[in-house]
Short mmCIF file of C-alpha atoms in Angstrom, two decimals:
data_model
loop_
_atom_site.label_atom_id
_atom_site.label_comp_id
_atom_site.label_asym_id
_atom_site.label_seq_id
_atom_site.Cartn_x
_atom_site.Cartn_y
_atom_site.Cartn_z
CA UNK A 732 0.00 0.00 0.00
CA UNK A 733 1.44 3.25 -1.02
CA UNK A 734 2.21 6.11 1.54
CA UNK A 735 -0.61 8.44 -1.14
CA UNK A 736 -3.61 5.51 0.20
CA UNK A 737 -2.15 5.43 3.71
CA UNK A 738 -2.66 8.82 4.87
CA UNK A 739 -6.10 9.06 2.92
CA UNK A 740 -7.18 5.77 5.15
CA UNK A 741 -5.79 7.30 8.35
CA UNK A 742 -7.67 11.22 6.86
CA UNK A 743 -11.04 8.79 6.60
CA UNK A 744 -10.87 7.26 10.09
CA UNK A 745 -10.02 10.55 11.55
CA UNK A 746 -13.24 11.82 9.66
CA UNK A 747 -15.60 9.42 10.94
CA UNK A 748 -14.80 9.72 14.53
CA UNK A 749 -15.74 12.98 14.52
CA UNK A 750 -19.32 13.65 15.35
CA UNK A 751 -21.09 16.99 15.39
CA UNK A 752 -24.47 15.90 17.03
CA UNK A 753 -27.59 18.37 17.06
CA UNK A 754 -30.32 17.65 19.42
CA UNK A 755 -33.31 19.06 19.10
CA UNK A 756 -35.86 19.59 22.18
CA UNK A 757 -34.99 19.83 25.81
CA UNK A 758 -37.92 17.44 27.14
CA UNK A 759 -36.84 14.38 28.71
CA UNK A 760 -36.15 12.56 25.79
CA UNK A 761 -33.59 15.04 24.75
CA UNK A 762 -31.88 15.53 28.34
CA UNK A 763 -31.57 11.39 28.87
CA UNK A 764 -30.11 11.38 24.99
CA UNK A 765 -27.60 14.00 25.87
CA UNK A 766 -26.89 12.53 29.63
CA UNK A 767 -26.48 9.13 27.67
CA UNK A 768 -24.50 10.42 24.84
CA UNK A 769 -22.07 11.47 27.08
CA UNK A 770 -21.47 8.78 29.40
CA UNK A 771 -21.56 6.29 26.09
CA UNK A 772 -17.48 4.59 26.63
CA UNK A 773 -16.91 5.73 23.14
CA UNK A 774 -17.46 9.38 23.74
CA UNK A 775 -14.74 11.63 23.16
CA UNK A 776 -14.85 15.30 24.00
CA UNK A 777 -12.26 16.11 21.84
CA UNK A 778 -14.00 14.42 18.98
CA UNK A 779 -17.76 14.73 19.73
CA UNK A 780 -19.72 17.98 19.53
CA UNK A 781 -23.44 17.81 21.31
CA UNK A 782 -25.73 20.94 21.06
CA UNK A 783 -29.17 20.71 22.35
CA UNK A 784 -31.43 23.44 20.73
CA UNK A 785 -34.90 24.07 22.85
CA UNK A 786 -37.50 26.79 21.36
CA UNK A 787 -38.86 27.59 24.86
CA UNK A 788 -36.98 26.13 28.75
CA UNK A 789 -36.39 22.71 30.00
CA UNK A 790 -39.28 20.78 30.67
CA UNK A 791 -41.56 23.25 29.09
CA UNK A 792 -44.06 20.93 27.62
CA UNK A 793 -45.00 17.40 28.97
CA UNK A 794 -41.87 16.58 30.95
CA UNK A 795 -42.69 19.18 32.78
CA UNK A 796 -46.00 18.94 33.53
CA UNK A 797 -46.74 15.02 33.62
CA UNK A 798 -47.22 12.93 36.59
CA UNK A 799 -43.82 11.17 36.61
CA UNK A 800 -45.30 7.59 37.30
CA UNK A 801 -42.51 4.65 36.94
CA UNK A 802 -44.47 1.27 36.24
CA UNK A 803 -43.24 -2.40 35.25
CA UNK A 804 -46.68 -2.66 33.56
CA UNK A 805 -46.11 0.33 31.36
CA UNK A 806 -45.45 -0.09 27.89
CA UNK A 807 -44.28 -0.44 25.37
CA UNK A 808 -42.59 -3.59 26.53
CA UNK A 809 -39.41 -3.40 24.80
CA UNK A 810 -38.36 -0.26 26.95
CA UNK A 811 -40.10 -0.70 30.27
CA UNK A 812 -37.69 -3.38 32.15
CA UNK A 813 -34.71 -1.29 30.98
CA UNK A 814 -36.15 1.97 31.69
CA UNK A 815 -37.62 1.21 35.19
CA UNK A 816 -34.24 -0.22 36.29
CA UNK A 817 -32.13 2.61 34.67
CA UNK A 818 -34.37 5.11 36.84
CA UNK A 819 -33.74 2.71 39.85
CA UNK A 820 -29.68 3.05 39.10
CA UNK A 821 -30.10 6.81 37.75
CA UNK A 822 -31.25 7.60 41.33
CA UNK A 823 -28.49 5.44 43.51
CA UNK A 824 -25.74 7.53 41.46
CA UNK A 825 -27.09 10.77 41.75
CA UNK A 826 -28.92 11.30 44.50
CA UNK A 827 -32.22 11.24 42.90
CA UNK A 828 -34.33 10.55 46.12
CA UNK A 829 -33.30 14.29 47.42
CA UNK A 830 -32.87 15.84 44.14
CA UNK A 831 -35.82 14.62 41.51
CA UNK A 832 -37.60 13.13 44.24
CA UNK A 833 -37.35 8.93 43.39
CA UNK A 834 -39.20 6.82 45.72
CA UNK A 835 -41.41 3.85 45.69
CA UNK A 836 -45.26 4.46 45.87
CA UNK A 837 -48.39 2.34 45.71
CA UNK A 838 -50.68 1.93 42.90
CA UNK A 839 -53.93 0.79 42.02
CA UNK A 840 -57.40 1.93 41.10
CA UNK A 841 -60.72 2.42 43.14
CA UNK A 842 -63.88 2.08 42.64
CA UNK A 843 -66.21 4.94 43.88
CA UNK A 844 -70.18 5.58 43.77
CA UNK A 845 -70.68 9.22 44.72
CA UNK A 846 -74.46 9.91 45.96
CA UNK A 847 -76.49 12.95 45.84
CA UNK A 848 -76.69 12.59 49.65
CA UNK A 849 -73.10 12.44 49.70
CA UNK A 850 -72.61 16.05 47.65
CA UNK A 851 -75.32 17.38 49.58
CA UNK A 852 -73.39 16.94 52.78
CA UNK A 853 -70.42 18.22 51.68
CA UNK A 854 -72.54 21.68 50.17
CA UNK A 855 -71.60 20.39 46.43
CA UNK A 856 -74.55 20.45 45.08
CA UNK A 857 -77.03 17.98 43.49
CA UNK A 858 -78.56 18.84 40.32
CA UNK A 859 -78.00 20.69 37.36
CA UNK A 860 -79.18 24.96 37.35
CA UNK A 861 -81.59 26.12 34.64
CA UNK A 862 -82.54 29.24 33.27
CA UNK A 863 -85.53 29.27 35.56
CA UNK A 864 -82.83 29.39 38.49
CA UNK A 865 -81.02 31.97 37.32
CA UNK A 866 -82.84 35.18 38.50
CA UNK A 867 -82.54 38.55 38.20
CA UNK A 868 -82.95 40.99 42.10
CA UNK A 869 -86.53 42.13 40.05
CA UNK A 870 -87.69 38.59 39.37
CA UNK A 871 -86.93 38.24 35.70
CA UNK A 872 -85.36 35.60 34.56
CA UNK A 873 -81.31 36.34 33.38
CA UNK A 874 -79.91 34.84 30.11
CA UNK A 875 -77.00 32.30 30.65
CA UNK A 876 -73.90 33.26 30.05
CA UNK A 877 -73.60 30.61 27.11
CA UNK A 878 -76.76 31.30 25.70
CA UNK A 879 -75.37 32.76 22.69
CA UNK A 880 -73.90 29.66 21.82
CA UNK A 881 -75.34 27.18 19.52
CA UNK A 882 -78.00 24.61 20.18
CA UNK A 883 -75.30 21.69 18.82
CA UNK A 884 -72.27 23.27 21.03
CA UNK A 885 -74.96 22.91 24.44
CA UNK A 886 -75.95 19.35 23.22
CA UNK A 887 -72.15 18.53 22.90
CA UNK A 888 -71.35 19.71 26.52
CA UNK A 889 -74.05 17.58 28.04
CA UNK A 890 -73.68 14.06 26.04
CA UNK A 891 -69.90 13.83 26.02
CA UNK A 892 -68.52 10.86 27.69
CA UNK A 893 -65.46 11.10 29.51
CA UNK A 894 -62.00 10.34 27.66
CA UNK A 895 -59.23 8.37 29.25
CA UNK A 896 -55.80 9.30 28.90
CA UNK A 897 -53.55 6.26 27.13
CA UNK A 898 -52.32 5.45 30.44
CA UNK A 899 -53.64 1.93 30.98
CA UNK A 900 -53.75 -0.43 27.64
CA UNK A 901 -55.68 -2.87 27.41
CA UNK A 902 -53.01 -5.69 28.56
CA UNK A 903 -52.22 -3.01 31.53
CA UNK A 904 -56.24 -3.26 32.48
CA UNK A 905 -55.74 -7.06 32.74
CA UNK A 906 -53.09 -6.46 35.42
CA UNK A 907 -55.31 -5.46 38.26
CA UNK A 908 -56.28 -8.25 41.27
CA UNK A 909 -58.30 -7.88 43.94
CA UNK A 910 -57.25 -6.12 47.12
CA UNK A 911 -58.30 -4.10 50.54
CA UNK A 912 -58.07 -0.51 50.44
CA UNK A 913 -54.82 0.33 52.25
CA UNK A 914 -55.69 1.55 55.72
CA UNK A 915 -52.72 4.39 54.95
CA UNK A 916 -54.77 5.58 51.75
CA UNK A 917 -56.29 7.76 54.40
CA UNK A 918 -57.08 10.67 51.66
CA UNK A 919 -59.63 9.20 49.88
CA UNK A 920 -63.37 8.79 51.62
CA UNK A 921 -63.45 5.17 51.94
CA UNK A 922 -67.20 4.96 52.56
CA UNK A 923 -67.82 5.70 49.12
CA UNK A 924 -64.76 3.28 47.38
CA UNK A 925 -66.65 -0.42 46.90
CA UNK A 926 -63.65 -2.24 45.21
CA UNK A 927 -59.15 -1.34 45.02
CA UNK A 928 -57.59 -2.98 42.71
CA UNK A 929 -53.81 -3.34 42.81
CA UNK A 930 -51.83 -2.85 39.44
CA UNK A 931 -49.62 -4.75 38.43
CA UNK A 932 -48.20 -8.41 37.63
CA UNK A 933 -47.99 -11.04 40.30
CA UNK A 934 -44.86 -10.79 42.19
CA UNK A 935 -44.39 -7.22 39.85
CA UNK A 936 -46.24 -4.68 41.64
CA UNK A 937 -43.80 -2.43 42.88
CA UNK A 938 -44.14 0.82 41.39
CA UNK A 939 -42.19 4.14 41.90
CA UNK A 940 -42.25 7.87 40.82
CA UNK A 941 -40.17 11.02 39.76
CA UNK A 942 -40.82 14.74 39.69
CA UNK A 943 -40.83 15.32 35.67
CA UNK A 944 -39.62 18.50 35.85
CA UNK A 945 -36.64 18.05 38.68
CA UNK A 946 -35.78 15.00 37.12
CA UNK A 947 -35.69 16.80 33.68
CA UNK A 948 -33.76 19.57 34.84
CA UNK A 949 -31.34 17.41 36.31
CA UNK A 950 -30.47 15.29 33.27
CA UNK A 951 -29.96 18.53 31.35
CA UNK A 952 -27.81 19.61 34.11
CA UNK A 953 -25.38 16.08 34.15
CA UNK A 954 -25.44 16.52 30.45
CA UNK A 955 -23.75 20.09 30.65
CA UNK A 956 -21.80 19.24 33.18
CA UNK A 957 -20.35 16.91 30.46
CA UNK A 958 -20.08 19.37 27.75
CA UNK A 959 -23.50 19.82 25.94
CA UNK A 960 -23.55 23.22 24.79
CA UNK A 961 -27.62 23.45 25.78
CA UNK A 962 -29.23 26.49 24.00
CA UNK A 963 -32.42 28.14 25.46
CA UNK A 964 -34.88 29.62 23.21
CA UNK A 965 -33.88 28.13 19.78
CA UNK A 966 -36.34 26.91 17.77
CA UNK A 967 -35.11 24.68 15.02
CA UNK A 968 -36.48 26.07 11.30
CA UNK A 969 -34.91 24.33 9.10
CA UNK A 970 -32.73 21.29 8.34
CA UNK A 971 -30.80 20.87 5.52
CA UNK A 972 -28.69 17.88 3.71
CA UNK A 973 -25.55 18.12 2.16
CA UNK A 974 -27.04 17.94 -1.22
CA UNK A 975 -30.35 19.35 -1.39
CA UNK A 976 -30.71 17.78 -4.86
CA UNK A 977 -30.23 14.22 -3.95
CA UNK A 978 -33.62 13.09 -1.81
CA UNK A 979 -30.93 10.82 1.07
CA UNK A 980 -28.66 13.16 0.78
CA UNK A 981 -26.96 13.43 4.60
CA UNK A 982 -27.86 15.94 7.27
CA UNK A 983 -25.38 19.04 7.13
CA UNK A 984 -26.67 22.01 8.42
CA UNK A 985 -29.65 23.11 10.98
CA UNK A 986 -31.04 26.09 11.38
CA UNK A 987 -32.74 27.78 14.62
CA UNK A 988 -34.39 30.92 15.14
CA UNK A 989 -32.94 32.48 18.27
CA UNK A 990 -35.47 33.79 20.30
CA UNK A 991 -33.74 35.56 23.26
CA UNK A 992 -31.97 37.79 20.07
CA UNK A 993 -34.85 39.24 18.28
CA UNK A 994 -35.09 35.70 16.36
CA UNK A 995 -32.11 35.75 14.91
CA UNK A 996 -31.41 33.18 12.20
CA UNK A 997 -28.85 31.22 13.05
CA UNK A 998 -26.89 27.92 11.77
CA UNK A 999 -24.48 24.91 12.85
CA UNK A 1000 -22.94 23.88 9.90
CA UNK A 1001 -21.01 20.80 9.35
CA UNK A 1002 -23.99 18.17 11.46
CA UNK A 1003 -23.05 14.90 11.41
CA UNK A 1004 -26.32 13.61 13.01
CA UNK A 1005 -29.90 15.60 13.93
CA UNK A 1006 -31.29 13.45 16.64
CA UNK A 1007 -34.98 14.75 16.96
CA UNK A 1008 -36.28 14.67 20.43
CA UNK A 1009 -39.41 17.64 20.35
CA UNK A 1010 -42.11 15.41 21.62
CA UNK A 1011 -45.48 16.92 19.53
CA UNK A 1012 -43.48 19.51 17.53
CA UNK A 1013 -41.63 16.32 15.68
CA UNK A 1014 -44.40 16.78 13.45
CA UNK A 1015 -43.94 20.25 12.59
CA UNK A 1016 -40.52 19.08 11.92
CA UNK A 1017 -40.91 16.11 10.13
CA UNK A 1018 -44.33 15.42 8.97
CA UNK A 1019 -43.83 12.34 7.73
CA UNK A 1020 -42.89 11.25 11.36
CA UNK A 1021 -46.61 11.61 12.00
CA UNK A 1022 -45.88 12.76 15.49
CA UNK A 1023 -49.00 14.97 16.39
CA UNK A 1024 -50.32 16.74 19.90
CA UNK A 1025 -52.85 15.25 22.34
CA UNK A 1026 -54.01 18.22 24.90
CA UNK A 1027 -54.34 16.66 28.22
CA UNK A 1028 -54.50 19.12 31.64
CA UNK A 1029 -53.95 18.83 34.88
CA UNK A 1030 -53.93 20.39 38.23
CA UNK A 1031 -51.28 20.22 41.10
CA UNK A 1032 -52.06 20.57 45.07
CA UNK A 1033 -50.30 21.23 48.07
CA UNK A 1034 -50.64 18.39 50.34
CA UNK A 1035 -48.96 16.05 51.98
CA UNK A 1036 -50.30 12.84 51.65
CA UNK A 1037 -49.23 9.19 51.78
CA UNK A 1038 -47.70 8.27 49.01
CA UNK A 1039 -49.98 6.27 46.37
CA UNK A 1040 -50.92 6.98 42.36
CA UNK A 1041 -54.46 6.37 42.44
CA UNK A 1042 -56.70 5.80 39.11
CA UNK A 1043 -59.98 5.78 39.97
CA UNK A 1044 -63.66 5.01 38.35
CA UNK A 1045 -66.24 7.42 40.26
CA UNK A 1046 -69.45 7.17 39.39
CA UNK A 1047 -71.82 10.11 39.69
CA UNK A 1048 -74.93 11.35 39.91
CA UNK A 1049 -76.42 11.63 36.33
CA UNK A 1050 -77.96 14.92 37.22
CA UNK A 1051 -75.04 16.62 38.98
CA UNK A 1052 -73.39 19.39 37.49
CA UNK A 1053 -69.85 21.07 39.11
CA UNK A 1054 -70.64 24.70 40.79
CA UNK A 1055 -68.72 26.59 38.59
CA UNK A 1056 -70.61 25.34 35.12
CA UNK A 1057 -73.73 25.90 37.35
CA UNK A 1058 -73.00 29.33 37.91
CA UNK A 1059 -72.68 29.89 34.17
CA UNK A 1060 -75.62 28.38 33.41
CA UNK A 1061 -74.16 24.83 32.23
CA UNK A 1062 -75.02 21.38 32.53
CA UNK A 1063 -73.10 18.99 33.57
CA UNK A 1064 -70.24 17.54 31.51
CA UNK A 1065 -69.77 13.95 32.19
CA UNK A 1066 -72.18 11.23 31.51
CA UNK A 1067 -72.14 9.89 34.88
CA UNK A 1068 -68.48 8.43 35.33
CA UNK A 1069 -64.77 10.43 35.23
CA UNK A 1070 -61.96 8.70 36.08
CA UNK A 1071 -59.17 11.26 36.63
CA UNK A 1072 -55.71 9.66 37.50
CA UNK A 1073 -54.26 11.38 41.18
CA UNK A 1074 -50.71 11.11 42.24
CA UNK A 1075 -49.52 11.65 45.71
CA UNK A 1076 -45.90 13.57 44.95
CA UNK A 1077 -42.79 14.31 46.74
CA UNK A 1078 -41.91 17.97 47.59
CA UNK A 1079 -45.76 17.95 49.56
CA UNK A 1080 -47.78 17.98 46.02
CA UNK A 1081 -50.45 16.06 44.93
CA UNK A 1082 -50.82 15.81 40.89
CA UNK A 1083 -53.99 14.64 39.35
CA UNK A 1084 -54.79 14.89 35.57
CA UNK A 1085 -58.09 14.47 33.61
CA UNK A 1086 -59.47 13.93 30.18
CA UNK A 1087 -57.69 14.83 26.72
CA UNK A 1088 -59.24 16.75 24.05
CA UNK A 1089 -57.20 17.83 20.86
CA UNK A 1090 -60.15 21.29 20.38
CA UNK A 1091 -57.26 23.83 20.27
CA UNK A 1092 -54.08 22.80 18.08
CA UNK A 1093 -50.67 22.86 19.01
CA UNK A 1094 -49.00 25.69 19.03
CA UNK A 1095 -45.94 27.15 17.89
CA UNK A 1096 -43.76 26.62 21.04
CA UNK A 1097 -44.03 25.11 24.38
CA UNK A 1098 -44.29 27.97 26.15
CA UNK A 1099 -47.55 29.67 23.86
CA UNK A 1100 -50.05 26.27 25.35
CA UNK A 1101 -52.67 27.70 26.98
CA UNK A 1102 -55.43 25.66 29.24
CA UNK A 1103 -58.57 25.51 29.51
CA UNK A 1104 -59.50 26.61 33.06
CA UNK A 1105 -62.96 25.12 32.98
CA UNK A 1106 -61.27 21.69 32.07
CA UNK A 1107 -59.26 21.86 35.17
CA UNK A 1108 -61.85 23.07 37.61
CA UNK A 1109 -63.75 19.66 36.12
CA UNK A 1110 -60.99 18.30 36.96
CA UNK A 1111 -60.62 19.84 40.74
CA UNK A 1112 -64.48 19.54 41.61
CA UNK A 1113 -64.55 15.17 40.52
CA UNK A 1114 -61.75 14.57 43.00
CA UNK A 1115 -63.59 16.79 45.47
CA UNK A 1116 -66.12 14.48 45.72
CA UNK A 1117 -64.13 11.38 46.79
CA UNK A 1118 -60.95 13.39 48.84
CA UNK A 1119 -61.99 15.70 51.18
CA UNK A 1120 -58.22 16.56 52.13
CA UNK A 1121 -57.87 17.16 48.09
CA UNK A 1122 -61.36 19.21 48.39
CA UNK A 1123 -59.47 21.52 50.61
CA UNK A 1124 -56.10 22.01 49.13
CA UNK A 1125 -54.50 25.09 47.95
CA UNK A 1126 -54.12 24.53 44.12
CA UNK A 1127 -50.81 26.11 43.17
CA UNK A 1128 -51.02 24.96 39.06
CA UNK A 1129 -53.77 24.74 36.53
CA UNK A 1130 -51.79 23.76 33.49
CA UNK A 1131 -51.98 21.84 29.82
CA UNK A 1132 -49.54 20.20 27.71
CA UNK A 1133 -49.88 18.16 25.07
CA UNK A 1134 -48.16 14.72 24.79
CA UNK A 1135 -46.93 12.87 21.59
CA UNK A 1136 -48.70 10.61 19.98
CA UNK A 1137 -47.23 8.89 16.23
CA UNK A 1138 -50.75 8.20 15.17
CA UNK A 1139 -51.10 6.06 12.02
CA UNK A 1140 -54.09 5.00 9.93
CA UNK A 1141 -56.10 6.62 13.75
CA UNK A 1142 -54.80 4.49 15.65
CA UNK A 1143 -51.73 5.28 18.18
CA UNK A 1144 -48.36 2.96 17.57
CA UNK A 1145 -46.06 3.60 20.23
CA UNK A 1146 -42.59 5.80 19.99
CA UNK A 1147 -40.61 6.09 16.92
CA UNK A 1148 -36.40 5.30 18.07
CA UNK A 1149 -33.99 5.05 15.42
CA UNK A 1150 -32.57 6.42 12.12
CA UNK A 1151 -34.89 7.54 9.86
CA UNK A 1152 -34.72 7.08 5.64
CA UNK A 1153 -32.36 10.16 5.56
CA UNK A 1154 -28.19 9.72 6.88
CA UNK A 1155 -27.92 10.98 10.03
CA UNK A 1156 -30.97 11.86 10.84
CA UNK A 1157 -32.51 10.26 13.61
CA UNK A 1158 -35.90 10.56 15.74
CA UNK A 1159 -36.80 9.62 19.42
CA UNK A 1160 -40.64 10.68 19.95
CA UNK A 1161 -44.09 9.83 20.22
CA UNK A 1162 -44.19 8.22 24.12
CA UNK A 1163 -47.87 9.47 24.53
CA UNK A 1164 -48.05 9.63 28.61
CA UNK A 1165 -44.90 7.23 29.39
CA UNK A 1166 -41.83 9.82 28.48
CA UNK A 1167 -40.73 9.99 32.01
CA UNK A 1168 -41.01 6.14 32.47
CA UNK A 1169 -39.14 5.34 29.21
CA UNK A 1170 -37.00 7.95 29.22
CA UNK A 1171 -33.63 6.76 30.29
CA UNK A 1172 -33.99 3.37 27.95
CA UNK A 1173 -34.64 5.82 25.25
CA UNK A 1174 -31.50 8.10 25.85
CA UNK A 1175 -29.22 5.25 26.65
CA UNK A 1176 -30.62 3.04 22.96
CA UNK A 1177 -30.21 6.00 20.82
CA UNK A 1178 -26.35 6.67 22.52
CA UNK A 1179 -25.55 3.14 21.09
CA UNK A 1180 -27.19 3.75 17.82
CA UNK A 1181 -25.40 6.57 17.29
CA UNK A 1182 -21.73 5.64 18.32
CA UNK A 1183 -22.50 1.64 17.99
CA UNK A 1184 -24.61 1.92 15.27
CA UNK A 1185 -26.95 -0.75 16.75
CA UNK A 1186 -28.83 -1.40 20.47
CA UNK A 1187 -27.15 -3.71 22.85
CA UNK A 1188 -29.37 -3.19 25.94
CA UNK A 1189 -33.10 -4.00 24.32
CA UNK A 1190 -34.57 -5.20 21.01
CA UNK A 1191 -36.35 -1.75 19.29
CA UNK A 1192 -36.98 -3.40 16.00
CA UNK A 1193 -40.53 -2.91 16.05
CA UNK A 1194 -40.01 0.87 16.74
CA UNK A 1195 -38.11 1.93 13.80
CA UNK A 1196 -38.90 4.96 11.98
CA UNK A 1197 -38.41 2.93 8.56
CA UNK A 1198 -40.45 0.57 9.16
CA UNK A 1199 -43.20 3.30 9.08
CA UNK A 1200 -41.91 5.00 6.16
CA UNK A 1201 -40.11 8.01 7.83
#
């Protein structure tokens, strides 16, 4: 071999270990790629670039606002063992219990039957207001406040069943045996609960937690402890190949509109690899990813309560309408069951979320989602009727976010992990409610994609983007 070939072989290798890795959104997924990334054996600081880019803060969307439930009975089942474990090991090495708040908690659902006698003594209320209650001091009868609204939006307020979030699947539902409420579940009115169920597997019921957003914050902060140049307010525009002609042509250049510097365009040239982390704004990204948005709110308490992620199936009186729909002239909203998901929290906060909807769509950054206060005060006045200690807790958040769902043919498929049909471009999104859970086993599977080029610690097969066309 001539000396000519030589130093072009030696120019090649030197090429290839270089990596200038862009990734894009500061969620979880993106913090436990970057914390991964750079604790991957094969990282080199001297060789590997990692920028995260983030339109909005850390934890803005979901990650910061979800319940941070760790199950064995999550899914999808290729991440969950590896995921709950890496949270368990996450935790021992970095003080997670004091800092993100790691702990084991119980779990299981309940079974309530709320009674108008039972509202009644608690001054909730039984029945639905009508216009003939709403008078005026000189006897004439006032117009609701809705009543400019059309017949059709009324009838859709008052025959709406409740919506589930995609917490439990169906093979999750098939988890739950029969138990006694836990005497220490002291926050929920146990006169009105006729069944608990206990989730999970036999033998496989522990279950644990995490604070989204601490736990968030902290991966970001390991990460750039590490090196990861993390950029705040940069939202990602464009994303270019190295030869826009060819349709594979590799990644080369992103471009991010710099909001802290009257949106300055701005560029990284010379990408080796786009890893694309933005939960619901994949989409805008990529379309073909066929990421989209699911709104889902949720309201957060301060109480300190024993520590247990309850689901729960209340059922309520058909006629019963929350006070503050009543005092705008509403009917109720529910068709006599909600089942709104509560978490007991570290940090003295209780978390409980309600019902989805996907009526407003997802907007341009994290930090422009807006909720809908009526949703959460729904959401507040259901739980009131089964937790009196929840009934009369300061609420310090009212809050929305929308989670990721990759949505094909209607129906939802699970996460997307893995290089997509273009070099060097890969995607990690669409973990619906289960981001925090799977989290880590994302981060640490797309670290040995990128510098392995394959996953050592789980089979993913069945979530790559190619298979789906993207």
């Amino acid at each position: 071999m001539n000396l000519s070939l030589c130093n072009q072989l030696v120019i090649m290798a030197a090429q290839q270990q270089k990596r200038n890795i862009v990734i894009v959104g500061g969620g979880i997924i993106g913090c436990t790629t970057a914390y991964f990334l750079t604790r991957h054996p094969k990282f080199d600081p001297a060789q590997h670039t990692i920028t995260l880019l983030e339109a909005s803060s850390i934890a803005a969307g979901a990650s910061g606002k979800a319940g941070g439930l760790l199950a064995l009975w999550a899914y999808p089942e290729c991440l969950v063992p590896l995921s709950y474990r890496l949270h368990r090991e996450l935790a021992d090495e970095h003080n997670g219990a004091e800092r993100w708040g790691y702990r084991q908690v119980g779990c299981g659902t309940i079974g309530a039957v709320v009674k108008n006698a039972d509202l009644k003594a608690r001054g909730q209320g039984t029945s639905a207001s009508t216009t003939s209650d709403l008078k005026e001091p000189n006897g004439t009868t006032a117009a609701a406040p809705n009543a400019h609204l059309p017949i059709q939006a009324e009838d859709e307020r008052t025959s709406k069943d409740w919506e589930k979030l995609p917490k439990q699947d169906v093979a999750a539902t098939s988890l739950l045996s029969k138990s006694v409420l836990p005497p220490d579940l002291d926050w929920v009115d146990a006169s009105l609960v006729r069944s608990w169920d206990v989730m999970g597997r036999r033998g496989e019921t522990e279950t644990a937690q995490a604070h989204p957003f601490h736990f968030t914050n902290a991966m970001a902060d390991l990460a750039a402890a590490k090196g990861v140049d993390i950029r705040l307010g940069a939202k990602v525009t464009n994303i270019t190949s190295s030869s826009s002609s060819a349709p594979n042509g590799r990644v080369d250049t992103v471009e991010y509109q710099d909001r802290n510097n009257n949106d300055e365009i701005k560029s990284i040239t010379g990408v080796t690899d786009v890893i694309l982390t933005a939960g619901p704004w994949t989409g805008k990204i990529l379309p073909r990813s066929k990421i989209e948005g699911l709104r889902a709110h949720s309201v957060v308490y301060e109480a300190e309560v024993s520590p247990y992620a309850v689901f729960t199936d209340i059922e309520l009186p058909s006629d019963w309408t929350p006070e503050h729909r009543r005092a705008k002239g509403q009917k109720r909203k529910h068709r006599g069951h909600v089942d709104p998901e509560i978490y007991a929290r570290p940090f003295g906060e209780v978390y409980a979320c309600g019902e989805p909807d996907k009526t407003i769509p997802l907007p341009e950054t994290a930090d422009q989602v807006r909720c809908d206060e009526d949703q959460c005060n729904d959401l507040i006045s259901y739980i009131a009727t089964v937790s009196p200690i929840l009934a009369s807790a300061p609420v310090k958040a009212k809050q929305a976010c929308y989670l990721p769902q990759h949505v094909r043919f209607g129906e939802e498929r699970g996460p997307l992990i893995g290089q997509t049909s273009t070099p060097g471009l890969w995607i990690a999104a669409g973990h619906t409610c289960w981001g925090i859970q799977n989290g880590p086993a994302t981060g640490l599977l797309m670290s040995e994609l990128i510098f392995d080029g394959q996953t050592k610690s789980a089979d993913i097969d069945k979530l790559d983007p190619k298979k789906f066309k993207v």
